[in-house]
Tab-separated table of C-alpha atoms and ligand atoms in Angstrom:
chain	number	residue	atom	x	y	z
D	17	UNK	CA	242.767	-78.657	30.735
D	18	UNK	CA	240.921	-76.061	28.663
D	19	UNK	CA	238.852	-77.581	25.936
D	20	UNK	CA	239.915	-77.139	22.355
D	21	UNK	CA	237.383	-76.354	19.607
D	22	UNK	CA	237.903	-76.386	15.865
D	23	UNK	CA	235.886	-73.584	14.332
D	24	UNK	CA	238.204	-71.829	11.897
D	25	UNK	CA	241.166	-73.300	10.070
D	26	UNK	CA	243.160	-70.537	11.798
D	27	UNK	CA	242.463	-72.170	15.176
D	28	UNK	CA	245.205	-74.713	14.435
D	29	UNK	CA	248.874	-73.996	13.827
D	30	UNK	CA	250.646	-75.513	10.836
D	31	UNK	CA	252.584	-77.844	13.170
D	32	UNK	CA	249.322	-79.035	14.650
D	33	UNK	CA	247.868	-79.831	11.234
D	34	UNK	CA	251.002	-81.698	10.163
D	35	UNK	CA	250.832	-83.618	13.453
D	36	UNK	CA	247.217	-84.518	12.724
D	37	UNK	CA	248.173	-85.794	9.264
D	38	UNK	CA	250.683	-88.158	10.875
D	39	UNK	CA	247.928	-89.423	13.194
D	40	UNK	CA	245.629	-89.805	10.169
D	41	UNK	CA	248.273	-91.950	8.421
D	42	UNK	CA	248.257	-94.213	11.455
D	43	UNK	CA	244.441	-94.208	11.634
D	44	UNK	CA	244.320	-95.267	7.997
D	45	UNK	CA	246.250	-98.413	8.941
D	46	UNK	CA	244.022	-98.988	12.001
D	47	UNK	CA	240.773	-98.430	10.104
D	48	UNK	CA	239.434	-101.951	10.520
D	49	UNK	CA	241.052	-103.007	13.786
D	50	UNK	CA	238.875	-102.997	16.857
D	51	UNK	CA	241.144	-100.895	19.060
D	52	UNK	CA	238.336	-99.005	20.785
D	53	UNK	CA	240.463	-95.846	21.130
D	54	UNK	CA	237.393	-93.740	21.863
D	55	UNK	CA	235.293	-96.398	23.576
D	56	UNK	CA	233.087	-94.806	26.197
D	57	UNK	CA	232.840	-91.500	24.300
D	58	UNK	CA	229.760	-90.147	22.566
D	59	UNK	CA	229.768	-87.753	19.622
D	60	UNK	CA	226.742	-85.529	19.062
D	61	UNK	CA	226.195	-84.896	15.393
D	62	UNK	CA	224.013	-81.812	14.880
D	63	UNK	CA	223.371	-81.221	11.195
D	64	UNK	CA	220.921	-78.417	10.562
D	65	UNK	CA	221.776	-78.307	6.851
D	66	UNK	CA	221.987	-81.134	4.305
D	67	UNK	CA	225.149	-83.225	4.323
D	68	UNK	CA	226.294	-86.581	3.017
D	69	UNK	CA	230.069	-86.881	3.238
D	70	UNK	CA	230.796	-84.705	6.246
D	71	UNK	CA	228.205	-86.270	8.511
D	72	UNK	CA	228.754	-89.840	7.396
D	73	UNK	CA	232.537	-89.608	7.517
D	74	UNK	CA	232.417	-88.126	11.034
D	75	UNK	CA	230.017	-90.841	12.129
D	76	UNK	CA	232.086	-93.528	10.432
D	77	UNK	CA	235.218	-92.122	12.112
D	78	UNK	CA	233.635	-92.214	15.560
D	79	UNK	CA	232.278	-95.724	15.004
D	80	UNK	CA	235.660	-96.956	13.787
D	81	UNK	CA	237.215	-95.546	16.958
D	82	UNK	CA	234.804	-97.586	19.051
D	83	UNK	CA	232.842	-94.519	20.199
D	84	UNK	CA	229.137	-93.946	19.836
D	85	UNK	CA	227.109	-91.380	17.950
D	86	UNK	CA	223.836	-89.582	18.551
D	87	UNK	CA	222.498	-87.607	15.627
D	88	UNK	CA	220.121	-84.800	14.920
D	89	UNK	CA	219.960	-84.320	11.199
D	90	UNK	CA	216.485	-82.927	10.728
D	91	UNK	CA	215.967	-79.538	12.354
D	92	UNK	CA	212.229	-79.846	11.645
D	93	UNK	CA	212.034	-82.838	13.987
D	94	UNK	CA	213.791	-81.074	16.877
D	95	UNK	CA	213.074	-78.257	19.295
D	96	UNK	CA	214.677	-75.792	16.872
D	97	UNK	CA	211.331	-75.855	15.081
D	98	UNK	CA	209.692	-74.839	18.379
D	99	UNK	CA	211.952	-71.792	18.539
D	100	UNK	CA	214.657	-73.081	20.901
D	101	UNK	CA	217.897	-71.107	20.686
D	102	UNK	CA	221.121	-72.631	19.434
D	103	UNK	CA	222.734	-71.772	22.772
D	104	UNK	CA	220.171	-73.773	24.774
D	105	UNK	CA	220.405	-76.694	22.378
D	106	UNK	CA	224.182	-77.013	22.472
D	107	UNK	CA	224.271	-76.521	26.235
D	108	UNK	CA	222.028	-79.527	26.550
D	109	UNK	CA	223.619	-81.681	23.833
D	110	UNK	CA	226.955	-80.942	25.516
D	111	UNK	CA	225.670	-82.619	28.655
D	112	UNK	CA	224.713	-85.750	26.699
D	113	UNK	CA	227.934	-86.042	24.703
D	114	UNK	CA	231.714	-85.597	24.792
D	115	UNK	CA	232.106	-83.711	21.503
D	116	UNK	CA	229.697	-81.863	19.218
D	117	UNK	CA	229.962	-81.713	15.440
D	118	UNK	CA	227.788	-78.872	14.185
D	119	UNK	CA	226.655	-77.857	10.716
D	120	UNK	CA	224.457	-74.777	10.628
D	121	UNK	CA	223.071	-72.502	7.902
D	122	UNK	CA	224.241	-69.358	9.736
D	123	UNK	CA	227.814	-68.035	9.592
D	124	UNK	CA	229.345	-67.855	13.057
D	125	UNK	CA	226.986	-70.451	14.565
D	126	UNK	CA	229.829	-72.815	15.416
D	127	UNK	CA	231.779	-70.093	17.252
D	128	UNK	CA	228.681	-69.307	19.285
D	129	UNK	CA	228.141	-72.999	20.054
D	130	UNK	CA	231.767	-73.316	21.184
D	131	UNK	CA	231.322	-70.440	23.628
D	132	UNK	CA	228.393	-72.202	25.259
D	133	UNK	CA	229.017	-75.945	25.040
D	134	UNK	CA	230.961	-77.590	27.862
D	135	UNK	CA	232.552	-80.011	25.347
D	136	UNK	CA	234.701	-79.437	22.230
D	137	UNK	CA	232.775	-78.165	19.213
D	138	UNK	CA	233.801	-78.922	15.645
D	139	UNK	CA	232.575	-76.705	12.830
D	140	UNK	CA	231.234	-78.926	10.047
D	141	UNK	CA	230.287	-75.872	7.941
D	142	UNK	CA	228.674	-72.613	9.129
D	143	UNK	CA	226.719	-70.880	6.385
D	144	UNK	CA	229.004	-69.366	3.763
D	145	UNK	CA	231.787	-68.815	6.289
D	146	UNK	CA	234.182	-71.733	6.839
D	147	UNK	CA	234.464	-75.506	6.654
D	148	UNK	CA	237.776	-76.270	8.358
D	149	UNK	CA	237.517	-80.057	8.540
D	150	UNK	CA	237.005	-80.170	4.771
D	151	UNK	CA	240.221	-78.182	4.508
D	152	UNK	CA	242.040	-80.798	6.590
D	153	UNK	CA	240.874	-83.382	4.033
D	154	UNK	CA	241.925	-81.130	1.133
D	155	UNK	CA	245.376	-80.480	2.594
D	156	UNK	CA	245.879	-84.114	3.514
D	157	UNK	CA	245.010	-85.189	-0.034
D	158	UNK	CA	247.295	-82.558	-1.572
D	159	UNK	CA	250.166	-83.493	0.697
D	160	UNK	CA	249.775	-87.188	-0.027
D	161	UNK	CA	250.082	-86.692	-3.754
D	162	UNK	CA	252.384	-83.647	-3.950
D	163	UNK	CA	254.539	-84.495	-0.934
D	164	UNK	CA	254.402	-80.970	0.528
D	165	UNK	CA	252.146	-78.027	1.293
D	166	UNK	CA	254.555	-75.180	0.682
D	167	UNK	CA	255.585	-73.807	-2.673
D	168	UNK	CA	252.523	-75.196	-4.459
D	169	UNK	CA	250.552	-73.338	-7.106
D	170	UNK	CA	246.844	-73.988	-6.572
D	171	UNK	CA	243.862	-72.622	-8.495
D	172	UNK	CA	240.561	-72.153	-6.633
D	173	UNK	CA	237.804	-72.336	-9.229
D	174	UNK	CA	234.075	-71.614	-9.124
D	175	UNK	CA	231.866	-69.977	-6.506
D	176	UNK	CA	234.411	-68.466	-4.169
D	177	UNK	CA	231.932	-66.086	-2.559
D	178	UNK	CA	229.627	-68.619	-0.920
D	179	UNK	CA	231.867	-71.703	-1.182
D	180	UNK	CA	232.906	-71.896	2.458
D	181	UNK	CA	235.414	-74.655	1.787
D	182	UNK	CA	237.432	-72.277	-0.409
D	183	UNK	CA	237.655	-69.694	2.383
D	184	UNK	CA	239.233	-72.114	4.833
D	185	UNK	CA	241.427	-73.621	2.125
D	186	UNK	CA	242.760	-70.279	0.839
D	187	UNK	CA	243.673	-69.273	4.390
D	188	UNK	CA	245.460	-72.563	5.022
D	189	UNK	CA	247.361	-72.695	1.738
D	190	UNK	CA	248.803	-69.212	2.023
D	191	UNK	CA	249.577	-69.969	5.665
D	192	UNK	CA	251.654	-72.953	4.558
D	193	UNK	CA	253.489	-70.841	1.980
D	194	UNK	CA	251.700	-71.922	-1.194
D	195	UNK	CA	250.413	-69.614	-3.910
D	196	UNK	CA	246.714	-69.391	-4.661
D	197	UNK	CA	245.124	-68.172	-7.884
D	198	UNK	CA	241.395	-67.491	-7.552
D	199	UNK	CA	239.350	-67.860	-10.723
D	200	UNK	CA	235.752	-67.254	-9.782
D	201	UNK	CA	232.385	-67.107	-11.420
D	202	UNK	CA	231.672	-63.496	-12.320
D	203	UNK	CA	230.448	-61.664	-9.218
D	204	UNK	CA	231.225	-64.599	-6.930
D	205	UNK	CA	234.712	-63.570	-5.830
D	206	UNK	CA	236.423	-64.407	-2.586
D	207	UNK	CA	234.954	-61.968	-0.009
D	208	UNK	CA	237.160	-59.007	0.864
D	209	UNK	CA	237.426	-60.017	4.502
D	210	UNK	CA	238.781	-63.441	3.499
D	211	UNK	CA	241.294	-61.706	1.222
D	212	UNK	CA	242.396	-59.532	4.087
D	213	UNK	CA	242.776	-62.527	6.415
D	214	UNK	CA	244.743	-64.374	3.714
D	215	UNK	CA	247.135	-61.449	3.404
D	216	UNK	CA	247.699	-61.519	7.142
D	217	UNK	CA	247.740	-65.293	7.581
D	218	UNK	CA	250.189	-65.889	4.754
D	219	UNK	CA	252.048	-62.617	4.905
D	220	UNK	CA	251.388	-62.394	1.157
D	221	UNK	CA	250.335	-59.771	-1.327
D	222	UNK	CA	247.218	-60.185	-3.397
D	223	UNK	CA	247.257	-59.073	-7.010
D	224	UNK	CA	244.251	-58.477	-9.244
D	225	UNK	CA	245.371	-60.087	-12.494
D	226	UNK	CA	244.179	-60.457	-16.073
D	227	UNK	CA	244.630	-64.104	-17.022
D	228	UNK	CA	245.922	-64.426	-20.568
D	229	UNK	CA	246.901	-67.273	-22.851
D	230	UNK	CA	243.876	-69.346	-21.876
D	231	UNK	CA	241.431	-68.007	-24.471
D	232	UNK	CA	240.702	-71.565	-25.681
D	233	UNK	CA	239.215	-72.302	-22.264
D	234	UNK	CA	237.873	-69.008	-21.063
D	235	UNK	CA	237.038	-67.326	-24.355
D	236	UNK	CA	238.162	-63.921	-23.229
D	237	UNK	CA	240.613	-62.596	-20.680
D	238	UNK	CA	239.415	-63.521	-17.186
D	239	UNK	CA	240.200	-61.601	-14.097
D	240	UNK	CA	241.633	-63.410	-11.120
D	241	UNK	CA	243.209	-62.783	-7.755
D	242	UNK	CA	246.678	-64.117	-7.134
D	243	UNK	CA	248.122	-64.556	-3.653
D	244	UNK	CA	251.860	-64.889	-3.835
D	245	UNK	CA	255.071	-63.791	-2.187
D	246	UNK	CA	256.878	-64.124	-5.480
D	247	UNK	CA	255.080	-62.478	-8.422
D	248	UNK	CA	258.182	-63.064	-10.583
D	249	UNK	CA	257.685	-66.838	-10.279
D	250	UNK	CA	254.375	-66.309	-12.089
D	251	UNK	CA	255.941	-64.028	-14.691
D	252	UNK	CA	253.580	-61.289	-13.567
D	253	UNK	CA	254.001	-58.129	-15.636
D	254	UNK	CA	251.882	-55.202	-14.566
D	255	UNK	CA	248.643	-57.066	-14.039
D	256	UNK	CA	248.976	-59.536	-16.937
D	257	UNK	CA	249.328	-63.168	-15.926
D	258	UNK	CA	250.288	-65.410	-18.836
D	259	UNK	CA	248.924	-68.679	-17.478
D	260	UNK	CA	249.838	-70.668	-20.592
D	261	UNK	CA	253.482	-70.646	-19.547
D	262	UNK	CA	252.892	-71.802	-15.969
D	263	UNK	CA	252.694	-75.242	-14.447
D	264	UNK	CA	250.084	-75.669	-11.747
D	265	UNK	CA	249.940	-78.269	-8.978
D	266	UNK	CA	246.211	-78.442	-8.377
D	267	UNK	CA	242.845	-77.080	-9.340
D	268	UNK	CA	240.168	-77.034	-6.633
D	269	UNK	CA	236.733	-76.936	-8.247
D	270	UNK	CA	233.503	-75.919	-6.494
D	271	UNK	CA	229.845	-75.864	-7.455
D	272	UNK	CA	227.585	-72.829	-7.509
D	273	UNK	CA	226.207	-72.662	-3.951
D	274	UNK	CA	222.629	-72.131	-5.162
D	275	UNK	CA	221.112	-72.391	-1.697
D	276	UNK	CA	223.108	-69.345	-0.574
D	277	UNK	CA	222.711	-67.054	-3.576
D	278	UNK	CA	221.005	-63.738	-2.847
D	279	UNK	CA	217.637	-63.212	-4.606
D	280	UNK	CA	219.267	-61.033	-7.298
D	281	UNK	CA	221.859	-63.777	-7.944
D	282	UNK	CA	219.418	-66.697	-8.242
D	283	UNK	CA	218.981	-66.779	-12.015
D	284	UNK	CA	222.675	-66.998	-12.668
D	285	UNK	CA	224.144	-69.902	-14.573
D	286	UNK	CA	227.689	-71.152	-14.542
D	287	UNK	CA	230.000	-69.060	-16.728
D	288	UNK	CA	233.249	-70.940	-16.210
D	289	UNK	CA	233.845	-74.006	-18.390
D	290	UNK	CA	233.620	-77.505	-16.905
D	291	UNK	CA	236.828	-79.308	-16.156
D	292	UNK	CA	237.061	-82.122	-18.709
D	293	UNK	CA	239.805	-83.948	-20.569
D	294	UNK	CA	240.284	-81.110	-23.069
D	295	UNK	CA	240.596	-78.639	-20.179
D	296	UNK	CA	243.191	-80.809	-18.474
D	297	UNK	CA	245.134	-81.198	-21.714
D	298	UNK	CA	246.083	-77.517	-21.530
D	299	UNK	CA	249.694	-77.173	-20.477
D	300	UNK	CA	249.194	-75.532	-17.042
D	301	UNK	CA	247.042	-78.461	-15.941
D	302	UNK	CA	249.178	-81.312	-17.272
D	303	UNK	CA	250.417	-82.197	-13.792
D	304	UNK	CA	247.606	-80.633	-11.808
D	305	UNK	CA	245.474	-82.827	-9.581
D	306	UNK	CA	241.752	-82.064	-9.538
D	307	UNK	CA	240.116	-81.620	-6.160
D	308	UNK	CA	236.455	-80.962	-5.305
D	309	UNK	CA	234.778	-80.996	-1.883
D	310	UNK	CA	231.747	-82.680	-3.541
D	311	UNK	CA	228.866	-82.846	-4.284
D	312	UNK	CA	229.779	-82.282	-7.912
D	313	UNK	CA	227.160	-81.108	-10.361
D	314	UNK	CA	228.494	-80.562	-13.872
D	315	UNK	CA	231.699	-78.666	-13.014
D	316	UNK	CA	233.801	-81.788	-13.561
D	317	UNK	CA	233.058	-84.154	-16.419
D	318	UNK	CA	232.719	-87.825	-15.344
D	319	UNK	CA	235.570	-88.711	-17.761
D	320	UNK	CA	237.950	-87.095	-15.271
D	321	UNK	CA	236.965	-89.783	-12.726
D	322	UNK	CA	239.114	-92.225	-14.688
D	323	UNK	CA	242.018	-89.793	-15.027
D	324	UNK	CA	244.749	-90.345	-12.406
D	325	UNK	CA	244.685	-86.579	-11.763
D	326	UNK	CA	241.058	-86.789	-10.550
D	327	UNK	CA	241.581	-86.907	-6.799
D	328	UNK	CA	238.135	-86.028	-5.437
D	329	UNK	CA	236.872	-89.483	-4.477
D	330	UNK	CA	240.115	-90.362	-2.709
D	331	UNK	CA	240.027	-86.914	-1.078
D	332	UNK	CA	236.545	-87.761	0.277
D	333	UNK	CA	237.598	-91.248	1.402
D	334	UNK	CA	240.518	-89.838	3.387
D	335	UNK	CA	237.960	-87.815	5.321
D	336	UNK	CA	237.502	-90.806	7.627
D	337	UNK	CA	241.112	-91.177	8.888
D	338	UNK	CA	241.407	-87.379	9.092
D	339	UNK	CA	238.282	-87.108	11.224
D	340	UNK	CA	239.424	-90.071	13.343
D	341	UNK	CA	242.622	-88.138	14.025
D	342	UNK	CA	240.751	-84.920	14.816
D	343	UNK	CA	238.254	-86.571	17.187
D	344	UNK	CA	241.024	-88.419	19.054
D	345	UNK	CA	243.038	-85.221	19.343
D	346	UNK	CA	240.206	-83.045	20.652
D	347	UNK	CA	239.151	-85.794	23.064
D	348	UNK	CA	242.693	-86.030	24.382
D	349	UNK	CA	243.579	-89.582	23.401
D	350	UNK	CA	246.166	-88.474	20.816
D	351	UNK	CA	248.878	-85.941	21.475
D	352	UNK	CA	250.021	-83.664	18.698
D	353	UNK	CA	252.754	-81.021	18.799
D	354	UNK	CA	250.681	-77.850	18.858
D	355	UNK	CA	253.443	-75.361	18.044
D	356	UNK	CA	252.333	-71.794	18.479
D	357	UNK	CA	248.594	-72.316	18.427
D	358	UNK	CA	246.898	-69.101	17.392
D	359	UNK	CA	244.892	-67.280	20.047
D	360	UNK	CA	241.693	-65.496	19.087
D	361	UNK	CA	241.159	-62.731	21.630
D	362	UNK	CA	237.850	-60.896	21.539
D	363	UNK	CA	236.473	-57.664	22.933
D	364	UNK	CA	232.896	-56.639	23.727
D	365	UNK	CA	230.925	-55.229	20.837
D	366	UNK	CA	230.277	-51.503	21.266
D	367	UNK	CA	226.623	-50.558	21.465
D	368	UNK	CA	226.765	-48.755	18.118
D	369	UNK	CA	228.566	-51.607	16.322
D	370	UNK	CA	226.858	-54.342	14.335
D	371	UNK	CA	227.908	-57.191	12.083
D	372	UNK	CA	227.318	-56.388	8.399
D	373	UNK	CA	226.685	-60.027	7.469
D	374	UNK	CA	222.901	-60.498	7.395
D	375	UNK	CA	223.430	-64.252	7.600
D	376	UNK	CA	225.587	-64.091	10.726
D	377	UNK	CA	224.250	-65.887	13.789
D	378	UNK	CA	224.299	-62.613	15.760
D	379	UNK	CA	221.743	-61.221	13.309
D	380	UNK	CA	219.418	-64.206	13.746
D	381	UNK	CA	216.528	-63.256	16.040
D	382	UNK	CA	215.994	-66.901	17.070
D	383	UNK	CA	219.600	-67.173	18.261
D	384	UNK	CA	219.015	-64.203	20.601
D	385	UNK	CA	222.705	-63.329	20.957
D	386	UNK	CA	222.704	-60.417	23.344
D	387	UNK	CA	224.731	-58.531	25.934
D	388	UNK	CA	228.161	-59.872	26.780
D	389	UNK	CA	227.839	-62.648	24.217
D	390	UNK	CA	228.177	-60.049	21.450
D	391	UNK	CA	231.866	-59.734	20.680
D	392	UNK	CA	234.286	-58.402	18.082
D	393	UNK	CA	237.768	-59.566	17.133
D	394	UNK	CA	240.283	-57.886	19.399
D	395	UNK	CA	242.195	-55.072	17.738
D	396	UNK	CA	239.918	-54.622	14.755
D	397	UNK	CA	236.500	-54.015	13.349
D	398	UNK	CA	235.456	-57.581	12.578
D	399	UNK	CA	232.767	-59.828	13.942
D	400	UNK	CA	234.162	-62.419	16.354
D	401	UNK	CA	231.681	-65.005	15.039
D	402	UNK	CA	231.763	-64.753	11.247
D	403	UNK	CA	234.819	-62.477	10.629
D	404	UNK	CA	232.770	-60.095	8.438
D	405	UNK	CA	233.329	-56.357	8.868
D	406	UNK	CA	231.442	-54.429	11.504
D	407	UNK	CA	229.619	-51.186	10.812
D	408	UNK	CA	228.934	-48.302	13.168
D	409	UNK	CA	225.479	-46.825	13.252
R	23	LIG	C1	230.778	-78.783	0.864
R	23	LIG	C2	229.988	-77.962	1.867
R	23	LIG	O1	229.043	-78.466	2.492
R	23	LIG	O2	230.358	-76.798	2.018
R	23	LIG	N1	230.496	-80.158	0.927
R	23	LIG	C3	231.160	-80.945	1.829
R	23	LIG	O3	231.059	-80.773	3.007
R	23	LIG	N2	231.980	-81.862	1.331
R	23	LIG	C4	230.737	-78.244	-0.511
R	23	LIG	C5	229.412	-78.060	-1.191
R	23	LIG	O4	228.354	-78.336	-0.635
R	23	LIG	O5	229.453	-77.624	-2.343
């Protein structure tokens, strides 16, 4: 059997994700029973960037399944600080473990690790690229409270340029047939390559819109990007989107990803208003649940914690059954209908092609990605590791 990795949300079909949610429902009921479903298995948790929820929920999930965990959460205390490549490290960790969960500051690092490691690799966040297991938690939470994943109207709010969770989530939501309205901090829009992938993944159009009717919140007209198959359902006229007359299902809030801002972006402060009770009293948000991948800074007022629409702590708690389901699936102890699982064919990178993303793993001298390992997405001019555009020199 070929191993299965989970690097991009697009690695799983919709059927597969729905199947995983059914397993997660069952895991939720089995949380405290000592079934030992993954007894005898070891998970390697490699966290080369700070993490609280993702690492602890993965480790909790593995422990609850009766498996064991070995962890490297301080790159400074490992051979990375001696200059060891990621490829050598995962090769070795793969021989100590049965599955690797990797968080890395470089985009594309998880895809590289998956190419090398003899065991399944799970992307727990690679730079500003993707965070697909967070998206499983987000979708699971949305589906539990809204009962479906198609036909929803979801706002993504905040730093959509560096907020990797929003990239995976936008791709998944449009893929399930929901509409996504992006309201970002000025200059921190969803990257163009993510927009392009959303158009393809969801077979949707994207519209640059001027959001009106929300002056009480936003002061002036805000620009946004709307992904929809049905602009009429939003009352879109030319590019004017009268949000006041719409009813939204969810708002997904993110913090400014300070650690990823470019030097010329560092002194920026948040321009979008915090989500508080007054914000949620506006008509479009009356029935909208509030999601956040956490950690929250001041984007959501603590008053919202007591509001039934505030879903973020439950969303984080459900991370354990979701990750129990994912680990059992990738380790072959749970079967899930895979449907038409997307293939990701690659081609060799031409000698005059390079990835334009300075933070991509292929542009990291310590990773030493050379020769045949350098690949592009088949049939296009995109990096096979981080999906950013390629340039020709
Ligand atoms: C997110 C991440 O690491 O991308 N956190 C998480 O995993 N729940 C979001 C963030 O750090 O803002």
